[in-house]
């Protein structure tokens, strides 16, 4: 992976690659955020496709640069389709990112997230601290999709968990944390209004999906993707009158993001 | 219930309670409005969760302060999940609000709404006049989700219907009407652009869901919730260039709503 | 059909008819665009309803002025419902428009689009060039929902395809093309930001659905509907800061569109 000093340049480079290559990002995601995350991906420069039928997910993921799995409004049938697509992605070497929305809140969600981790090769898991913690053995009481644990509590557990799950974890909160168990990076960009709009977490996941399609290093893809998203959030927040104008400004900001700007504004640090 | 003179103060108080307690509102709702109503709940101060899998709805409603059931894009399987969640909510004493979208328009919708009313204890039903009327025996021809009956026609029928269904009815239109069969309140706030955006009715329902989580009186919860939503609608409409900017302004307005402001602007009257 | 010189006046006339009659447009469409296309239809003046349950689609389409079928997030069950609704619409003489989203990209989508064309009487198919081409025998490699063929390539093939499929084809791109095999019209209105927002293609389809409810000539309904939508796009683009503000401006522009204005700004030509 890039050293911490290389990440700002890498952020700019990855954004340029997405705009140039327009990678197809295959999403099997929840009903609440389908429209918004598709628009987030388009504004960033990627090509989103949403497809969940068992009869086509394997074919679709073969056309895609990466696969986004999000269990926000899961049913058994949808999780089956996620596993089907994920297995095919694993065989083809396509990177997978998992968003375990609400894991820890209900047994069904925790089990679904763990099943996907067990049956496919997930490159990155993006969640809030309580969702991430629920993937390990620690009893982590969930409460809907809200973060009940601070990011700080999660640092050590996350590193151990990343190692045991053999994946990269992106724990988002006031300050984001990305770790693969050996290395860790923090990203301090962001804006308070990001928590006042539904689907910003899911959008961060989708954007990391786009970054994974152009950057083979999960740690770097997750960290640079989060930096871009959070910087756009800062810009959107500067002139927002509330969560409505914020969510619209965020799409505009992602679309207008200049590579040199994200390099300059990014605030990476070692964890 | 509060007397009519107490409702303005109650509106401010309920809004404060939602902001302080951030009640989890469990929604089993339609695909069209999932994103927008989640954002409406967040902007108001509540914590929305959307979950419809039979395998988790009973667990989820146990974590929630209230349950919103909306049949806008129903199938049998979804209605089964609504009944499952609703029965559990009834046992746990969690308030339920039903939005019978399109009841009267097709037999499936009318039957689904009646089934939910029969098998669960619904605290409030929110609909337009024709949807509400279709729940009774009066032949009320529906036409999609449009209101073909004026609110006025519905007043007497609504009071009788509320009594026979043992629930509180919130009939929205140019002027809203809330009745539990014994008492009735009208709310005159609102803006014409509210009918030019999809999901404003469903959003009113979701907001009443949040108010039910902090106010044990269904009549007062429904009346004060509608007042807040309609006042935000007035503010949003003042500077809207059309339905697009209106729907975004509405989220901003809900987020910025001050308790003293809603108390002052509310226009309650006896029916 | 109207001659080319009559189309500007016809555009204004059709828009007036929609505003006056508020036709109910029954949509069986994809999860990504349900909210946005409902808002597009409302802003234009039509009454959208989304309903996909096998138990009600036949009844619902009986209430509607037209039927929009969109396979964007298809499963077998949804396609079955589309065929059920489509057969009933065919019997009742209600016009059908099909949006074959992603046809050519996966076998499931190509087969679904062809099945709907074979089992119902489709008045108009609206898609990008590669989606439309995939409906014929020509091998047309699809790549998600992106257009990999220019509109120009498609002109001749489209005319032959329209004849063989006995339908009207609306091929959208930089310049749109509408052909029924005998006559053809091009519409040069539009704005580059239309491709930066998800669901603009699906929205064009939905709007043509509304126009089909007031104009019995598929060629004229498709051409005038596209002109209205594209002109609103031009207006929205003039003051947009990016795709977020564009999608909101587009709803405002559709709502404020004046009939004389669309007649004046429309840019029809023979193909």
Coordinates of C-alpha atoms in Angstrom, one line a residue, chain A residues 31-33 36 72-77 105-109 142-146 193 195-199 240-248, chain B residues 21-24 31 34-36 38-39 42-43 47-56 59-60 63 77-78 239 247-249 251-252 255-256:
Chain A
X31 CA -34.4 0.1 -1.9
X32 CA -34.0 3.3 0.1
X33 CA -30.7 4.3 -1.5
X36 CA -29.2 8.3 -4.6
X72 CA -30.1 -2.5 4.0
X73 CA -33.5 -3.9 3.0
X74 CA -32.5 -7.6 2.8
X75 CA -34.6 -10.7 2.4
X76 CA -33.3 -14.2 2.1
X77 CA -33.8 -14.1 -1.7
X105 CA -29.6 -4.7 15.1
X106 CA -31.3 -8.0 14.1
X107 CA -30.1 -11.6 13.9
X108 CA -31.1 -11.8 10.3
X109 CA -28.8 -8.9 9.3
X142 CA -27.1 -2.5 17.5
X143 CA -29.8 0.0 17.2
X144 CA -31.1 0.3 13.7
X145 CA -28.5 1.7 11.5
X146 CA -27.3 4.3 14.0
X193 CA -24.9 17.2 7.7
X195 CA -25.6 12.2 9.1
X196 CA -28.8 14.1 8.5
X197 CA -29.4 12.5 5.1
X198 CA -30.3 8.8 4.5
X199 CA -27.9 6.9 2.4
X240 CA -26.4 24.1 2.5
X241 CA -29.5 25.4 4.2
X242 CA -30.3 21.9 5.6
X243 CA -30.2 18.2 4.6
X244 CA -32.3 18.7 1.4
X245 CA -30.0 21.2 -0.2
X246 CA -27.0 19.3 1.3
X247 CA -27.9 16.1 -0.6
X248 CA -28.3 18.0 -3.8
Chain B
X21 CA -35.2 11.3 21.9
X22 CA -34.6 10.5 18.2
X23 CA -37.2 7.7 18.3
X24 CA -36.6 4.8 16.0
X31 CA -40.7 1.6 -3.0
X34 CA -38.7 5.0 0.9
X35 CA -35.9 7.4 0.3
X36 CA -38.0 10.6 0.7
X38 CA -36.6 8.3 5.4
X39 CA -35.2 11.8 4.8
X42 CA -34.3 12.3 9.7
X43 CA -34.9 16.0 9.0
X47 CA -34.4 7.7 13.3
X48 CA -36.0 5.8 10.4
X49 CA -35.4 2.2 9.7
X50 CA -36.9 0.3 6.7
X51 CA -37.2 -3.4 7.1
X52 CA -39.7 -5.8 5.6
X53 CA -38.3 -9.4 5.8
X54 CA -40.6 -11.8 7.7
X55 CA -37.4 -13.0 9.4
X56 CA -36.7 -9.7 11.1
X59 CA -37.4 -8.2 16.2
X60 CA -37.0 -4.8 14.5
X63 CA -36.4 -1.9 19.0
X77 CA -45.9 -11.1 0.9
X78 CA -45.4 -7.5 2.0
X239 CA -39.4 30.2 -2.0
X247 CA -39.4 18.9 -2.1
X248 CA -35.8 19.9 -1.3
X249 CA -36.9 23.0 0.6
X251 CA -36.5 18.8 4.0
X252 CA -34.5 21.9 4.9
X255 CA -34.7 20.4 9.8
X256 CA -34.8 24.1 10.7

